[in-house]
PDB file of C-alpha atoms in Angstrom:
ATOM      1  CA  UNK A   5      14.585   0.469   3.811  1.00  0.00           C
ATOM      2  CA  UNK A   6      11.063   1.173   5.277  1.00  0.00           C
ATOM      3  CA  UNK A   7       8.235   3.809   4.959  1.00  0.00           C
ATOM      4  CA  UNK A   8       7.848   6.115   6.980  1.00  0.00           C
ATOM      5  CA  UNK A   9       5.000   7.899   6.844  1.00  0.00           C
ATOM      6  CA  UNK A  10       5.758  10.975   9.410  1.00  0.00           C
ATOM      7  CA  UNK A  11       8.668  11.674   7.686  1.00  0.00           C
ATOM      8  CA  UNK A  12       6.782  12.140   4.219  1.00  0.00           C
ATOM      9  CA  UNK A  13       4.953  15.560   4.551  1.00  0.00           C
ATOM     10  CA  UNK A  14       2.008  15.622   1.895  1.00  0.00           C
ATOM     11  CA  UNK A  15       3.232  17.892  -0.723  1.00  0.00           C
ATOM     12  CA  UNK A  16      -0.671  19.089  -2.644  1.00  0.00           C
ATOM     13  CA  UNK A  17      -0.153  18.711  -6.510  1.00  0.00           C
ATOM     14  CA  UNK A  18       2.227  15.936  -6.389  1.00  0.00           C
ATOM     15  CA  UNK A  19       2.453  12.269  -6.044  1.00  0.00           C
ATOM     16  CA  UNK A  20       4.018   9.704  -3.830  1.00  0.00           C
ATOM     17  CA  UNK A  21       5.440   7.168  -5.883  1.00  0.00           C
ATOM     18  CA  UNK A  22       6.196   3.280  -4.840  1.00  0.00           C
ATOM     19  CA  UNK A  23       9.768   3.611  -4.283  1.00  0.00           C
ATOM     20  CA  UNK A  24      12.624   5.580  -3.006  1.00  0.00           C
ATOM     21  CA  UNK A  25      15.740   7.074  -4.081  1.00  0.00           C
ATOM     22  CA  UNK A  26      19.157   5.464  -4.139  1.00  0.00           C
ATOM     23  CA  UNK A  27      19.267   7.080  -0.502  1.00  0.00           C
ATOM     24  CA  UNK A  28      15.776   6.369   1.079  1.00  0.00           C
ATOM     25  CA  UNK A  29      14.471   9.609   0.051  1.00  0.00           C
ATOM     26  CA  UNK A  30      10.522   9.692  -0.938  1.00  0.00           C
ATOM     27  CA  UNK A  31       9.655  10.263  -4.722  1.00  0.00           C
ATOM     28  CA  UNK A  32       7.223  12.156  -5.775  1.00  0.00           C
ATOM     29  CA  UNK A  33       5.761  12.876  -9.257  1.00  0.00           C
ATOM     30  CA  UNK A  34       3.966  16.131 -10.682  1.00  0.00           C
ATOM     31  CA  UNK A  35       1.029  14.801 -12.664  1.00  0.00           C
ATOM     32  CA  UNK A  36      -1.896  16.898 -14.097  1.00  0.00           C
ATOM     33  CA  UNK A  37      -3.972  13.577 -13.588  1.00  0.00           C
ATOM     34  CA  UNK A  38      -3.143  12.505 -17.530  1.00  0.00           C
ATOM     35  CA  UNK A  39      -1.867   9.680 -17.071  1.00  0.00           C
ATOM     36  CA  UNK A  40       1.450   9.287 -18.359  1.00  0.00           C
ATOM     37  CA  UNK A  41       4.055   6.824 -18.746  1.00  0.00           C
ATOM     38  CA  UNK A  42       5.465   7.145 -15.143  1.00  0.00           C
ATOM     39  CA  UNK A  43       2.047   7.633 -13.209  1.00  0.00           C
ATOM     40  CA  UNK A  44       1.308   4.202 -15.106  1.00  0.00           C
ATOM     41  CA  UNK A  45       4.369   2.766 -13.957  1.00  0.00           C
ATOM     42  CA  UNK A  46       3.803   3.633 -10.540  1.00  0.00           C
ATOM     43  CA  UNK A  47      -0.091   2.167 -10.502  1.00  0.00           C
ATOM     44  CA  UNK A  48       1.510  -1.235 -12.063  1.00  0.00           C
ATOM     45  CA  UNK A  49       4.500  -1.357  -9.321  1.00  0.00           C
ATOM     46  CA  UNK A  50       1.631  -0.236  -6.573  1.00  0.00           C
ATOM     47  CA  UNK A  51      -0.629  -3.055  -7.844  1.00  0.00           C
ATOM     48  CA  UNK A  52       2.247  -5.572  -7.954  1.00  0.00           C
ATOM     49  CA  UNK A  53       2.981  -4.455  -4.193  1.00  0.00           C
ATOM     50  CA  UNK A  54      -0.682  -4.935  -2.607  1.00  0.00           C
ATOM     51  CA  UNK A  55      -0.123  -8.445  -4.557  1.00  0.00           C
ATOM     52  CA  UNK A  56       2.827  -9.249  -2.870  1.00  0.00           C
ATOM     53  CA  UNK A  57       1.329  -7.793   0.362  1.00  0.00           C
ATOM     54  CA  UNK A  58      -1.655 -10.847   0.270  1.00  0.00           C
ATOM     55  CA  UNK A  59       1.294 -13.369  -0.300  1.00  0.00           C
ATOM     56  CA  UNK A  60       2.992 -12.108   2.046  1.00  0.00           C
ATOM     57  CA  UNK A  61      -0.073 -12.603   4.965  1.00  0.00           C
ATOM     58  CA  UNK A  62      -0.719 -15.974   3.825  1.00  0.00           C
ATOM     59  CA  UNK A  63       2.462 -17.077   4.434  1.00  0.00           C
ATOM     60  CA  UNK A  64       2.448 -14.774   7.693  1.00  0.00           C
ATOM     61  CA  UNK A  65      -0.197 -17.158   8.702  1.00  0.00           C
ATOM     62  CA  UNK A  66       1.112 -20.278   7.498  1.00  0.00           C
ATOM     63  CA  UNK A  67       4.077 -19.638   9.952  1.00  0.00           C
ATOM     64  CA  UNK A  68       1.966 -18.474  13.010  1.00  0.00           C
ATOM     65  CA  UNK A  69      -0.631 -21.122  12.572  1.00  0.00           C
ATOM     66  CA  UNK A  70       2.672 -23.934  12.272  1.00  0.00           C
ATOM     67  CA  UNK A  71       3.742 -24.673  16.600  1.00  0.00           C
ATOM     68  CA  UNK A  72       6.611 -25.828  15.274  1.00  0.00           C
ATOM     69  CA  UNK A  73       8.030 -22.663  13.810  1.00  0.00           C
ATOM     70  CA  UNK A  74      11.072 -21.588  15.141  1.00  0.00           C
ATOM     71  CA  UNK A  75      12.746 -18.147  16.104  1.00  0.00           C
ATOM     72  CA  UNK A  76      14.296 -17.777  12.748  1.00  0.00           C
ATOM     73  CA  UNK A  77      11.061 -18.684  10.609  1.00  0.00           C
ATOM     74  CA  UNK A  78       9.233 -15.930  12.802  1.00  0.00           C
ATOM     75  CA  UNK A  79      11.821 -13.517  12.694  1.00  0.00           C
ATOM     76  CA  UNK A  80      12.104 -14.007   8.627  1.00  0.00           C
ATOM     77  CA  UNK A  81       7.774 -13.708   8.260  1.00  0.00           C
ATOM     78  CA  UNK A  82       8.108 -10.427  10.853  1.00  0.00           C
ATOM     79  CA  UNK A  83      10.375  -9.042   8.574  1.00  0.00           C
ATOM     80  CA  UNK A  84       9.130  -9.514   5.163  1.00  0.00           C
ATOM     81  CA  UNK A  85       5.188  -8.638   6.911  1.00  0.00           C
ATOM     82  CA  UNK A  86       6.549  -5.067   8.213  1.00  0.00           C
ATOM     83  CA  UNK A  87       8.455  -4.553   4.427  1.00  0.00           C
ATOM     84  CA  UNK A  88       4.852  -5.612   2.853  1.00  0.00           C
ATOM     85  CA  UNK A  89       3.121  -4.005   5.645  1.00  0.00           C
ATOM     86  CA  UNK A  90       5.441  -0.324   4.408  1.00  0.00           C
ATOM     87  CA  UNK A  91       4.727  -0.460   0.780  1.00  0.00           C
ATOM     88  CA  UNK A  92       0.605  -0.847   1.800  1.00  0.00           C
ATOM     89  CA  UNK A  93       1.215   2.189   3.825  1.00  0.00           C
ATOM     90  CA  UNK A  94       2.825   3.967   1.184  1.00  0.00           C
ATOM     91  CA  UNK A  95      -0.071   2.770  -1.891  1.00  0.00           C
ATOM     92  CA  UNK A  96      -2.508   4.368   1.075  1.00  0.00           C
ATOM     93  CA  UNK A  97      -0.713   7.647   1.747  1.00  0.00           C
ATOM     94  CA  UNK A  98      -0.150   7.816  -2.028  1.00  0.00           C
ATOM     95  CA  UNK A  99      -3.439   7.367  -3.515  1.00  0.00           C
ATOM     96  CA  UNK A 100      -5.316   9.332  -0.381  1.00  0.00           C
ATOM     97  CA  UNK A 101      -3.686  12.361  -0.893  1.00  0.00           C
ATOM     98  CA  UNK A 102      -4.719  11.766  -4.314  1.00  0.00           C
ATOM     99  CA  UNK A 103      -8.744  11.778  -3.488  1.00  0.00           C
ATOM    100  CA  UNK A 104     -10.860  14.451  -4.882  1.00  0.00           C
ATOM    101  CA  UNK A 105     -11.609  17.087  -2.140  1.00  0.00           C
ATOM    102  CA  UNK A 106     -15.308  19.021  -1.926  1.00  0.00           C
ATOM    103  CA  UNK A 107     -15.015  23.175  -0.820  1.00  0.00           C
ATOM    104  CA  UNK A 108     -16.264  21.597   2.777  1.00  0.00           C
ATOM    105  CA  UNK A 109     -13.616  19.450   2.841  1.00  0.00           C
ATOM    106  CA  UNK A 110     -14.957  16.036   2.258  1.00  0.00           C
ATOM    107  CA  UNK A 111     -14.628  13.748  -0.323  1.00  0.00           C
ATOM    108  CA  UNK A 112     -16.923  13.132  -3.154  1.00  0.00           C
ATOM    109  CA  UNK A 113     -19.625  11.005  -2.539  1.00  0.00           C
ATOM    110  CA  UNK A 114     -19.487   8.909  -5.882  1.00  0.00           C
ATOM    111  CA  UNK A 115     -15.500   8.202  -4.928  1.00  0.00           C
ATOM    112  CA  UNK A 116     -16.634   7.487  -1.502  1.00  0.00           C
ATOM    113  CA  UNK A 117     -19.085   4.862  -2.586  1.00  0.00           C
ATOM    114  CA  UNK A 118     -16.642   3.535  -5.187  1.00  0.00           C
ATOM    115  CA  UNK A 119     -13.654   3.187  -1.923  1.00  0.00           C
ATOM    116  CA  UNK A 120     -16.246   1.154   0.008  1.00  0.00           C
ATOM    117  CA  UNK A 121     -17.416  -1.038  -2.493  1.00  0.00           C
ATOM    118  CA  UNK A 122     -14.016  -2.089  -3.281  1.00  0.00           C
ATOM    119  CA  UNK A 123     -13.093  -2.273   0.363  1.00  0.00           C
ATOM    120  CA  UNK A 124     -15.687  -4.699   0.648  1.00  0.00           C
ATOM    121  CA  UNK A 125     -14.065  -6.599  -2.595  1.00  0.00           C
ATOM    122  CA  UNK A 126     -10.574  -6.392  -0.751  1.00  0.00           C
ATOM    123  CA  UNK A 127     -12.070  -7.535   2.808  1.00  0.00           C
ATOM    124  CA  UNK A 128     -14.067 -10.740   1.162  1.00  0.00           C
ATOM    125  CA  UNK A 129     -11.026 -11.884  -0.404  1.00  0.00           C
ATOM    126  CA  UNK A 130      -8.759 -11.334   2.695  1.00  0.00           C
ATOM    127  CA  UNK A 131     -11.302 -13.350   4.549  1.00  0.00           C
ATOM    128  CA  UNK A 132     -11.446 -16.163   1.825  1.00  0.00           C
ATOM    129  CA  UNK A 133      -7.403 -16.035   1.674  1.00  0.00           C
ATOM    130  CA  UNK A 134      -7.493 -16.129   5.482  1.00  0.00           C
ATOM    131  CA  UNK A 135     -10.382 -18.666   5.942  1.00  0.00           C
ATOM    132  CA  UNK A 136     -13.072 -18.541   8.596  1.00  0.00           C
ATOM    133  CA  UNK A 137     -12.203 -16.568  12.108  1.00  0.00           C
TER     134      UNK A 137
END
């Protein structure tokens, strides 16, 4: 199964969790922002996917950067890149709809700061997993 994102509506007050039903339906949790045992669950599952996600590219690479890879190895990266590349979409939809909102309709500034700092985290170590361009 794969996410996809126009066919989850954002639903205000509750979350999107990392996984889907027995039948491919979305998941969604109402939380008051507490914290409990499920909404911890789902940050450890979301954490374990962006995890997998950076394996995932490396070895993405690995297979693109080999001239000797055939058909099947490139099918077998595309595949497990577009699964990885579903469950990033997914932590992205999950925890944006899950930003703080101002009255004017933007986000709050300290958050905002916060997002880009550890943007900046996530894009250094992408570039040292990835090496130089």
């Amino acid at each position: 199964m794969s996410y996809d994102r126009d066919a989850v509506p954002p639903l205000p007050g509750l979350r999107l969790l990392p996984w889907e039903s027995e039948g491919g339906k979305p998941c969604f949790l109402s939380a008051d922002g507490a914290g409990g045992v499920l909404s911890r669950l789902a940050d450890e599952v979301e954490a374990e996917q962006l995890c997998d996600g950076a394996e995932v590219l490396k070895g993405a690479v690995a297979v693109l950067d080999d001239g000797k890879a055939g058909e099947h190895a490139l099918r077998l990266a595309l595949r497990a890149t577009t699964q990885s590349f579903g469950d990033v979409l997914r932590v992205a939809d999950s925890r944006g709809a899950r930003l703080p909102v101002t009255g004017d309709g933007d986000h709050e500034a300290d958050e905002a700061d916060e997002a880009e700092e550890s943007d900046e985290g996530a894009l250094r170590a992408v570039a040292h997993m990835t090496g130089p361009a």
